[in-house]
PDB file of C-alpha atoms in Angstrom:
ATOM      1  CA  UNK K 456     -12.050  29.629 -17.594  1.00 72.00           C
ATOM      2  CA  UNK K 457     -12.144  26.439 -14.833  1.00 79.00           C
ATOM      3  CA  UNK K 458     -14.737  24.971 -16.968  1.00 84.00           C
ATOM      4  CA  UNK K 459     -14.549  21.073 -15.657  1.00 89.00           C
ATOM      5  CA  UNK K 460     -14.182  19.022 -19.535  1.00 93.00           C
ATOM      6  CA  UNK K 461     -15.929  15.844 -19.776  1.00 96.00           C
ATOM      7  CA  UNK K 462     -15.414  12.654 -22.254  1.00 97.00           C
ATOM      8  CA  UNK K 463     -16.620   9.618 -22.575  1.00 96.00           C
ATOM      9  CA  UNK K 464     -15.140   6.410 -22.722  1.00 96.00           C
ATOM     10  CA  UNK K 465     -16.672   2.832 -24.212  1.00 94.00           C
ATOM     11  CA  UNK K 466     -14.371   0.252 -22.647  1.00 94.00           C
ATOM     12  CA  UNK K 467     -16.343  -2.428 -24.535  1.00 90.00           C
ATOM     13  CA  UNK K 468     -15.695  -1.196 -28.057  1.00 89.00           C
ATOM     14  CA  UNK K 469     -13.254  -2.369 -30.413  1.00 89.00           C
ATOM     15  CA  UNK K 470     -10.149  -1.870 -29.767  1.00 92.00           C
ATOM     16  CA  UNK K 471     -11.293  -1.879 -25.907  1.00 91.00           C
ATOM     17  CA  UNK K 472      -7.082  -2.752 -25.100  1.00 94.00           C
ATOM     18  CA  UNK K 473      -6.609   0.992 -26.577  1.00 96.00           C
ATOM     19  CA  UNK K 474      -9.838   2.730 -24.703  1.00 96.00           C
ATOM     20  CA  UNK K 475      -7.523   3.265 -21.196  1.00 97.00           C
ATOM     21  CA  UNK K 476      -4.600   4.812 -22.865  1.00 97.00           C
ATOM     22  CA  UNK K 477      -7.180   7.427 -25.353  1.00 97.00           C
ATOM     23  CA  UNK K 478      -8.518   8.085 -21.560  1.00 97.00           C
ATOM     24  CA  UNK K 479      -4.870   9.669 -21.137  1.00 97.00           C
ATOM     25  CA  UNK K 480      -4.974  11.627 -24.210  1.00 97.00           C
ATOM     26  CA  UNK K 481      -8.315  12.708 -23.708  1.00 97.00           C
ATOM     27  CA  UNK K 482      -6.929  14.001 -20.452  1.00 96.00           C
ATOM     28  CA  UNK K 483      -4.151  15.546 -21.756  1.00 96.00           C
ATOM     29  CA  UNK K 484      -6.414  17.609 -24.079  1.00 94.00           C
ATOM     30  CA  UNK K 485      -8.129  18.814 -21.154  1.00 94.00           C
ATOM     31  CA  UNK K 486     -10.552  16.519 -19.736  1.00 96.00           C
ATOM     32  CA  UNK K 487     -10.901  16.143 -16.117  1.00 95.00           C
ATOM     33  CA  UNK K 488     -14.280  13.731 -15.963  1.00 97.00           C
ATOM     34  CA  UNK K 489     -14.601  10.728 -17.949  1.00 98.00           C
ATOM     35  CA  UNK K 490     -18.317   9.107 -18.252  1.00 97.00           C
ATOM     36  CA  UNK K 491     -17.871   5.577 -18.513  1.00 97.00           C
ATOM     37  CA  UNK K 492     -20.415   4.137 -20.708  1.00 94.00           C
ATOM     38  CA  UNK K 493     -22.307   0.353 -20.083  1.00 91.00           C
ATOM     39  CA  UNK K 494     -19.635  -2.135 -19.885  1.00 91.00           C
ATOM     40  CA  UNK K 495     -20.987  -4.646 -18.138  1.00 91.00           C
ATOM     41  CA  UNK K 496     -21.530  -3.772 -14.622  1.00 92.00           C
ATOM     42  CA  UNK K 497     -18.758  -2.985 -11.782  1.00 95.00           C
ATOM     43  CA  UNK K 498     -16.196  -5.708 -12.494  1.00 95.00           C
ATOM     44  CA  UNK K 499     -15.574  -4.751 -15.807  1.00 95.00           C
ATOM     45  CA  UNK K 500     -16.114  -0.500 -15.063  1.00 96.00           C
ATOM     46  CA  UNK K 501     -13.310  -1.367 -12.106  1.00 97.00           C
ATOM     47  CA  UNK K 502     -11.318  -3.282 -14.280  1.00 97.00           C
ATOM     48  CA  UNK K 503     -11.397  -0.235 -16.876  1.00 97.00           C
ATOM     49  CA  UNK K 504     -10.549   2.002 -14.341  1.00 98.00           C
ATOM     50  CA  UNK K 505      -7.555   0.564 -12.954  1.00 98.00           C
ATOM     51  CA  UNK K 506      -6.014  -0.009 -16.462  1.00 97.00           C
ATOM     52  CA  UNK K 507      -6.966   3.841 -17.338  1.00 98.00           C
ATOM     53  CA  UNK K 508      -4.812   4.773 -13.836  1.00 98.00           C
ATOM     54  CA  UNK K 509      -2.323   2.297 -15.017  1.00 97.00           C
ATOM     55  CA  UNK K 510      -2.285   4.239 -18.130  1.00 97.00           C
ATOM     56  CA  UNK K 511      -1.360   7.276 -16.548  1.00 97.00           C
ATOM     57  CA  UNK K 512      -4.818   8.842 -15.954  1.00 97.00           C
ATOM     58  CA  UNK K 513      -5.624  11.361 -12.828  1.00 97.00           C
ATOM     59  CA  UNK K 514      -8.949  12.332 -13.607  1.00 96.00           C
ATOM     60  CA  UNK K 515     -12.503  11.124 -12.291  1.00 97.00           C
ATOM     61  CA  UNK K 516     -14.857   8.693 -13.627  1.00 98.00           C
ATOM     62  CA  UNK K 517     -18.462   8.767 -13.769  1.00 98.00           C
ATOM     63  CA  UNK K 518     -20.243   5.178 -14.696  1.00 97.00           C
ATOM     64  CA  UNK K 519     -23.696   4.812 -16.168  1.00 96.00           C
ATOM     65  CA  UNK K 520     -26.008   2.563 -14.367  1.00 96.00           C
ATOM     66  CA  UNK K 521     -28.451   0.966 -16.443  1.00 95.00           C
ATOM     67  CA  UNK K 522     -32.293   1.904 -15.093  1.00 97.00           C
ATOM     68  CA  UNK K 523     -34.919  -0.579 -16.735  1.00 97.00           C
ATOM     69  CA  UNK K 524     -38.147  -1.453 -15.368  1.00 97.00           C
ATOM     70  CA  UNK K 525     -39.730  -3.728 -18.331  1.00 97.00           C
ATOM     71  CA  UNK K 526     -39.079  -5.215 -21.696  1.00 96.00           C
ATOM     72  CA  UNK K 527     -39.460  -1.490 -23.175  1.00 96.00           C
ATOM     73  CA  UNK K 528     -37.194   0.236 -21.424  1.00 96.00           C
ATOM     74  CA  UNK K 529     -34.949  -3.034 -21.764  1.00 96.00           C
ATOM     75  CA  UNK K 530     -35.033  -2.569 -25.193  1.00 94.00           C
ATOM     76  CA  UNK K 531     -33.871   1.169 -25.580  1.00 93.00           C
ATOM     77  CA  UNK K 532     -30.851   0.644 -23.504  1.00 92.00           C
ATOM     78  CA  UNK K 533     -29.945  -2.452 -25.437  1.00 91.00           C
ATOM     79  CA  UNK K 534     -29.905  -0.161 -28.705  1.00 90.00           C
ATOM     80  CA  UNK K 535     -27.279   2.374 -27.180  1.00 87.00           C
ATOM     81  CA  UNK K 536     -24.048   1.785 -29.045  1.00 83.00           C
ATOM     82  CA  UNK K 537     -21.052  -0.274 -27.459  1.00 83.00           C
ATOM     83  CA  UNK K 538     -23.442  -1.359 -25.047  1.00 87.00           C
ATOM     84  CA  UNK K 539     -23.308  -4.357 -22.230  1.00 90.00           C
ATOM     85  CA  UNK K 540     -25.424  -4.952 -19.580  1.00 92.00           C
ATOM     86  CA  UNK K 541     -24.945  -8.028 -17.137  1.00 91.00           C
ATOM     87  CA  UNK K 542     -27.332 -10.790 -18.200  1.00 92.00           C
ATOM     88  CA  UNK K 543     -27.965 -11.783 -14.588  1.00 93.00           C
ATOM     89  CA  UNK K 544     -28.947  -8.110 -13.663  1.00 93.00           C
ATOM     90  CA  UNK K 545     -31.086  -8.463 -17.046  1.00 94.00           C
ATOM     91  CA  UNK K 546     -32.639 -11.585 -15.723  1.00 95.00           C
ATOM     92  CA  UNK K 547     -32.933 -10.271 -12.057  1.00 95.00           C
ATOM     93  CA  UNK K 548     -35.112  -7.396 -13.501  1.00 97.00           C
ATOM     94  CA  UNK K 549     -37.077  -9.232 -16.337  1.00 96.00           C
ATOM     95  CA  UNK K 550     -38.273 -12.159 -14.538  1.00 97.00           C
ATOM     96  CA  UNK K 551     -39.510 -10.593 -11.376  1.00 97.00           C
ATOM     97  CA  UNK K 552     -43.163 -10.595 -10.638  1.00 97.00           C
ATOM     98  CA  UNK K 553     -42.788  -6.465  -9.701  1.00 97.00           C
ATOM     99  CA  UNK K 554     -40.109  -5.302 -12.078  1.00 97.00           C
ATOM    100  CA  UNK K 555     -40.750  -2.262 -11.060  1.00 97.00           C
ATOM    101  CA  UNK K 556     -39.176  -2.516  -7.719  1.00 97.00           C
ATOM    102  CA  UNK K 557     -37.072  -4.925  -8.768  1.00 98.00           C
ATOM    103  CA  UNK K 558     -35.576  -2.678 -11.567  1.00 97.00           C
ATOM    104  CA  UNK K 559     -35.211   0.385  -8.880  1.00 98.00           C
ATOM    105  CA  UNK K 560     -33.037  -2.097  -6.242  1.00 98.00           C
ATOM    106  CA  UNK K 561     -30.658  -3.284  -9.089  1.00 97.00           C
ATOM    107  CA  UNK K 562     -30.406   0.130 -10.636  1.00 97.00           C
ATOM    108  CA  UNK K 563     -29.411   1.383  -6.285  1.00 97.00           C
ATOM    109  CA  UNK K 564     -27.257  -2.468  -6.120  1.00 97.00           C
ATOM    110  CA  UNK K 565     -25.475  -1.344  -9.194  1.00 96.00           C
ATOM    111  CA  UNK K 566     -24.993   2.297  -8.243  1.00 97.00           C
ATOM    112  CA  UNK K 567     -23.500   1.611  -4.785  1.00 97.00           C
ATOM    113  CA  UNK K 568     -20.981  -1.006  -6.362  1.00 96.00           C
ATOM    114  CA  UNK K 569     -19.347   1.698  -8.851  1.00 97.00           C
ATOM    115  CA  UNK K 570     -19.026   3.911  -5.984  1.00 97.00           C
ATOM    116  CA  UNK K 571     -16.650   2.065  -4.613  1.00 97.00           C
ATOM    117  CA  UNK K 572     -14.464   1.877  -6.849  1.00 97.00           C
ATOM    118  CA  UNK K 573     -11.689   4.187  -6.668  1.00 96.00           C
ATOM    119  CA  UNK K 574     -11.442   7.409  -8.752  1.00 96.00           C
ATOM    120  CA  UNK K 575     -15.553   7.232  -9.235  1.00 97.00           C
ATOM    121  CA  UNK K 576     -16.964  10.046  -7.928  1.00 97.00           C
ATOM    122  CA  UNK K 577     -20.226  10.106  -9.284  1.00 96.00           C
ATOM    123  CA  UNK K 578     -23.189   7.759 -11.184  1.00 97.00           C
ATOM    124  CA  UNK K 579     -24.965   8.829 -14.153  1.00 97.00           C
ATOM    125  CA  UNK K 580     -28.255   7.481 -14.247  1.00 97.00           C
ATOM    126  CA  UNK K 581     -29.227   5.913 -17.870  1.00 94.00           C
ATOM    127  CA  UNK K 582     -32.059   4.430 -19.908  1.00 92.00           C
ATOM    128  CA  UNK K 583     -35.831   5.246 -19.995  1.00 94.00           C
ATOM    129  CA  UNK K 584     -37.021   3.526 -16.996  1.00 94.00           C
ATOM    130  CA  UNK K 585     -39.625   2.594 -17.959  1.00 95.00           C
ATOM    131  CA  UNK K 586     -41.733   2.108 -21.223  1.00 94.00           C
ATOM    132  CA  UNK K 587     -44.448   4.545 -19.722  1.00 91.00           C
ATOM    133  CA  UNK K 588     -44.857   8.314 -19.087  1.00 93.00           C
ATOM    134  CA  UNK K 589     -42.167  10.258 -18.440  1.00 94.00           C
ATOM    135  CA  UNK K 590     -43.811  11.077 -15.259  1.00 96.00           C
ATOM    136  CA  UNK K 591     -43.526   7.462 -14.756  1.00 96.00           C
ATOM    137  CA  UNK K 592     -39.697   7.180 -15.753  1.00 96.00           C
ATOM    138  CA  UNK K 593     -38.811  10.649 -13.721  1.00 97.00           C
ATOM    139  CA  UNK K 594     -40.462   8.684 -10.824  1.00 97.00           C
ATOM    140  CA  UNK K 595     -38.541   5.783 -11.169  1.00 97.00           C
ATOM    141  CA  UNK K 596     -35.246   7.874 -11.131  1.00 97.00           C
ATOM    142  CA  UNK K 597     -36.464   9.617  -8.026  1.00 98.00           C
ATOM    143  CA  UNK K 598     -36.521   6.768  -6.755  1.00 98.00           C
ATOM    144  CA  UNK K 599     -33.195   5.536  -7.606  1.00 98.00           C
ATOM    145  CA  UNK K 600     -31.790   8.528  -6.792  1.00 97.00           C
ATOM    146  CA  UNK K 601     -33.778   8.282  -3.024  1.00 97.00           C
ATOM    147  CA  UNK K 602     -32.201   4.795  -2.492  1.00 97.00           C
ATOM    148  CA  UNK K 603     -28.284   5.782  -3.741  1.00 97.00           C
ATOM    149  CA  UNK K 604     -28.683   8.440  -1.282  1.00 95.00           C
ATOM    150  CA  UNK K 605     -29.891   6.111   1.356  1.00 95.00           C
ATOM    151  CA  UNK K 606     -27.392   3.610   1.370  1.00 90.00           C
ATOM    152  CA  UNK K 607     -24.610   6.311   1.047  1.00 85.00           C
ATOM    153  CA  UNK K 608     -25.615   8.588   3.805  1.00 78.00           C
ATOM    154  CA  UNK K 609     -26.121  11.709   1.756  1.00 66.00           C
TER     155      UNK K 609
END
């Protein structure tokens, strides 16, 4: 049918020394995109990454980038399962005087990092934004978006 199968992976979650070789089984059920969900920021994603190739695994990767803007929004990621977020990124964000902006350019900081790593192809943008409208959060995203595309020339 060339329907492209996607899975998702947890590298922090118990037993994370097993998560790079269910990667290849996954793939060898049919998956060719794996989302990688919060594990910390770009070391550790990388580091997940080159133990899933190590593994054996071919197919592309797709880490989440954590989008926060206030204590709110904060607060919803941290109750996603299996989740990590950096502390200094946390602290970056939180104790800016415009968290707003400040939340955006971490969010674009953390999105250029995972694309270069090799075998990501792609960012998925998580969290609410923002504790606000969802006018408010879409913006935010927009604007994430608008600064990934930016620094990558697309």
């Amino acid at each position: 049918l060339r329907l492209t199968v996607s899975v998702a992976a947890t590298p922090a979650a118990p037993p994370a020394a097993l998560r790079p070789a269910r990667i290849v089984e996954k793939q060898r059920a049919g998956a060719s995109l794996c989302f990688v969900n919060h594990a910390g920021g770009p070391g550790p994603v990388a580091s997940f990454v080159a133990a899933a190739r190590a593994a054996g695994a071919t197919l592309r990767f797709v880490p989440c980038v954590a989008v926060f803007t206030d204590a709110e929004s904060l607060a919803v990621l941290e109750r996603f399962p299996g989740l990590v977020l950096d502390p200094a990124e946390r602290r970056r964000v939180m104790d800016s005087p415009d968290s707003r902006q400040e939340g955006v350019a971490a969010a674009v900081d953390q999105a250029e990092r995972m694309l270069a790593i090799d075998g990501v192809v792609g960012v998925n943008l998580s969290g609410s934004a923002c504790g606000g409208a969802e006018a408010e959060s879409a913006a935010i995203m927009a604007d994430v978006a608008a600064g990934i595309r930016a620094s990558v020339g697309g």
